[in-house]
Structures are given as structure tokens and as C-alpha cells.
Amino acid sequence: MLRRTKNFLNAHGVEYEKEHVNPLMVPERVYVLKFGKRDGEFLNRFIVEHSYTWTGRDKINKITLRLHGQKHPREFANEAKLLQYLEKHADRYVKKQGNKKAGKNS
């Protein structure tokens, strides 16, 4: 799940961790992809609520992007819209990674 998003994060050198959460009271499944590691802890996360169709395929109901300290998370209907947003704001992640690498080499 979120294969294109994982490829995007790998291409920009962003570490991530994934986990599945199965709530007891709702029919939807929850997939969490944490990223943006700082001080040994992942601060940001994608929360994907998905279910299965009668043919057994995954159906994404909602993707939520929750950044560290954000009060109103961004919601996306599908992975394509999420990738459009990430590509527009990719400089936030690339600059941070570039500065860290430059600081280590000095």
C-alpha cells in the first residue's frame, strides 16, 4: 500500500516506518506510515483508512497527512492527490536532508 509514496520518500532520502492497526469497532483497517525522523523519533505520519471490496482488493477511503504539531491535518481522497501535494512541498524535506548531510561532512 502507498507504493508510489514510499518510492518518493526513498528517492528524497526520507526514512520511514510502517505498521498496520486493526480497530475493533469499525470495519475499516488503518495503515500508518511514519516519517521525518528527528532525535530518534518519527514526527510525521500518513494515516490511511482502507477497506476491502467484495473481490478482495484494497479500497482507500481516506489518506490523512499529519505533520508534527499540526492541529488540522490534510486529507486526500487517493494517493495521486497526496503525491501532487508532496511534490509541491518536497523542498521542505530535501533542504533538511541536504543541510544534515553537509553538516556531517564538515
Short mmCIF file of C-alpha atoms in Angstrom, two decimals, residues 1-105:
data_model
loop_
_atom_site.label_atom_id
_atom_site.label_comp_id
_atom_site.label_asym_id
_atom_site.label_seq_id
_atom_site.Cartn_x
_atom_site.Cartn_y
_atom_site.Cartn_z
CA MET A 1 0.00 0.00 0.00
CA LEU A 2 1.24 3.51 -0.87
CA ARG A 3 3.99 2.08 -3.07
CA ARG A 4 4.45 5.32 -5.04
CA THR A 5 4.63 7.37 -1.84
CA LYS A 6 7.28 5.05 -0.41
CA ASN A 7 9.29 5.35 -3.64
CA PHE A 8 9.01 9.15 -3.38
CA LEU A 9 10.28 9.13 0.21
CA ASN A 10 13.17 6.80 -0.70
CA ALA A 11 14.15 8.99 -3.66
CA HIS A 12 14.39 12.01 -1.35
CA GLY A 13 16.27 10.13 1.39
CA VAL A 14 13.50 10.29 3.99
CA GLU A 15 13.38 7.41 6.47
CA TYR A 16 10.01 5.83 7.26
CA GLU A 17 8.41 3.09 9.34
CA LYS A 18 5.10 1.33 8.66
CA GLU A 19 2.54 -0.50 10.75
CA HIS A 20 -0.99 -1.88 10.46
CA VAL A 21 -3.65 -1.11 13.06
CA ASN A 22 -6.92 -3.03 13.09
CA PRO A 23 -9.54 -1.24 15.22
CA LEU A 24 -12.13 -3.47 16.83
CA MET A 25 -15.29 -1.41 16.41
CA VAL A 26 -15.12 -0.26 12.76
CA PRO A 27 -14.98 -2.27 9.52
CA GLU A 28 -12.14 -0.12 8.14
CA ARG A 29 -8.49 -1.02 8.52
CA VAL A 30 -5.83 1.56 9.35
CA TYR A 31 -2.32 1.68 7.88
CA VAL A 32 0.18 4.14 9.41
CA LEU A 33 3.36 5.26 7.66
CA LYS A 34 5.58 7.35 9.96
CA PHE A 35 8.35 9.53 8.50
CA GLY A 36 10.53 12.55 9.28
CA LYS A 37 12.87 11.19 11.91
CA ARG A 38 14.33 13.69 14.38
CA ASP A 39 16.12 12.81 17.62
CA GLY A 40 15.39 9.09 17.12
CA GLU A 41 11.65 9.58 16.79
CA PHE A 42 9.34 9.77 13.76
CA LEU A 43 7.34 13.01 13.98
CA ASN A 44 5.08 12.98 10.89
CA ARG A 45 2.69 10.32 9.62
CA PHE A 46 0.34 9.27 6.87
CA ILE A 47 -2.80 7.57 8.18
CA VAL A 48 -4.60 5.50 5.55
CA GLU A 49 -8.10 4.24 6.25
CA HIS A 50 -8.88 1.40 3.88
CA SER A 51 -11.31 -1.46 3.46
CA TYR A 52 -11.65 -4.39 1.11
CA THR A 53 -14.05 -4.73 -1.82
CA TRP A 54 -16.03 -7.91 -2.33
CA THR A 55 -13.34 -9.06 -4.82
CA GLY A 56 -10.65 -8.72 -2.16
CA ARG A 57 -8.96 -5.55 -3.45
CA ASP A 58 -7.86 -2.71 -1.20
CA LYS A 59 -10.06 0.38 -1.36
CA ILE A 60 -8.56 3.56 0.10
CA ASN A 61 -11.26 5.58 1.83
CA LYS A 62 -9.13 8.45 3.12
CA ILE A 63 -5.45 9.41 3.48
CA THR A 64 -4.58 11.85 6.25
CA LEU A 65 -1.24 13.66 6.41
CA ARG A 66 -0.50 14.71 9.98
CA LEU A 67 2.67 16.73 10.40
CA HIS A 68 4.29 17.29 13.80
CA GLY A 69 2.36 19.84 15.82
CA GLN A 70 -0.36 20.27 13.19
CA LYS A 71 -3.84 20.97 14.52
CA HIS A 72 -5.75 20.48 11.26
CA PRO A 73 -4.35 17.56 9.23
CA ARG A 74 -4.62 17.46 5.45
CA GLU A 75 -6.91 14.84 3.95
CA PHE A 76 -6.61 13.30 0.49
CA ALA A 77 -9.00 11.05 -1.42
CA ASN A 78 -6.29 9.00 -3.15
CA GLU A 79 -2.54 8.54 -3.47
CA ALA A 80 -2.26 10.63 -6.66
CA LYS A 81 -3.52 13.76 -4.89
CA LEU A 82 -1.16 13.05 -1.99
CA LEU A 83 1.81 12.81 -4.36
CA GLN A 84 0.86 16.10 -6.03
CA TYR A 85 0.97 17.77 -2.63
CA LEU A 86 4.28 16.12 -1.69
CA GLU A 87 5.95 17.10 -4.97
CA LYS A 88 4.85 20.70 -4.48
CA HIS A 89 6.28 20.76 -0.94
CA ALA A 90 9.26 18.43 -1.45
CA ASP A 91 11.78 21.23 -0.88
CA ARG A 92 10.96 21.10 2.85
CA TYR A 93 12.31 17.57 3.06
CA VAL A 94 15.19 17.92 0.58
CA LYS A 95 16.61 21.06 2.22
CA LYS A 96 16.63 19.45 5.65
CA GLN A 97 18.31 16.31 4.34
CA GLY A 98 20.89 18.34 2.38
CA ASN A 99 21.80 20.50 5.38
CA LYS A 100 22.24 17.48 7.62
CA LYS A 101 24.48 15.75 5.11
CA ALA A 102 26.57 18.92 4.59
CA GLY A 103 26.97 19.32 8.37
CA LYS A 104 28.22 15.76 8.80
CA ASN A 105 30.85 16.08 6.08
#
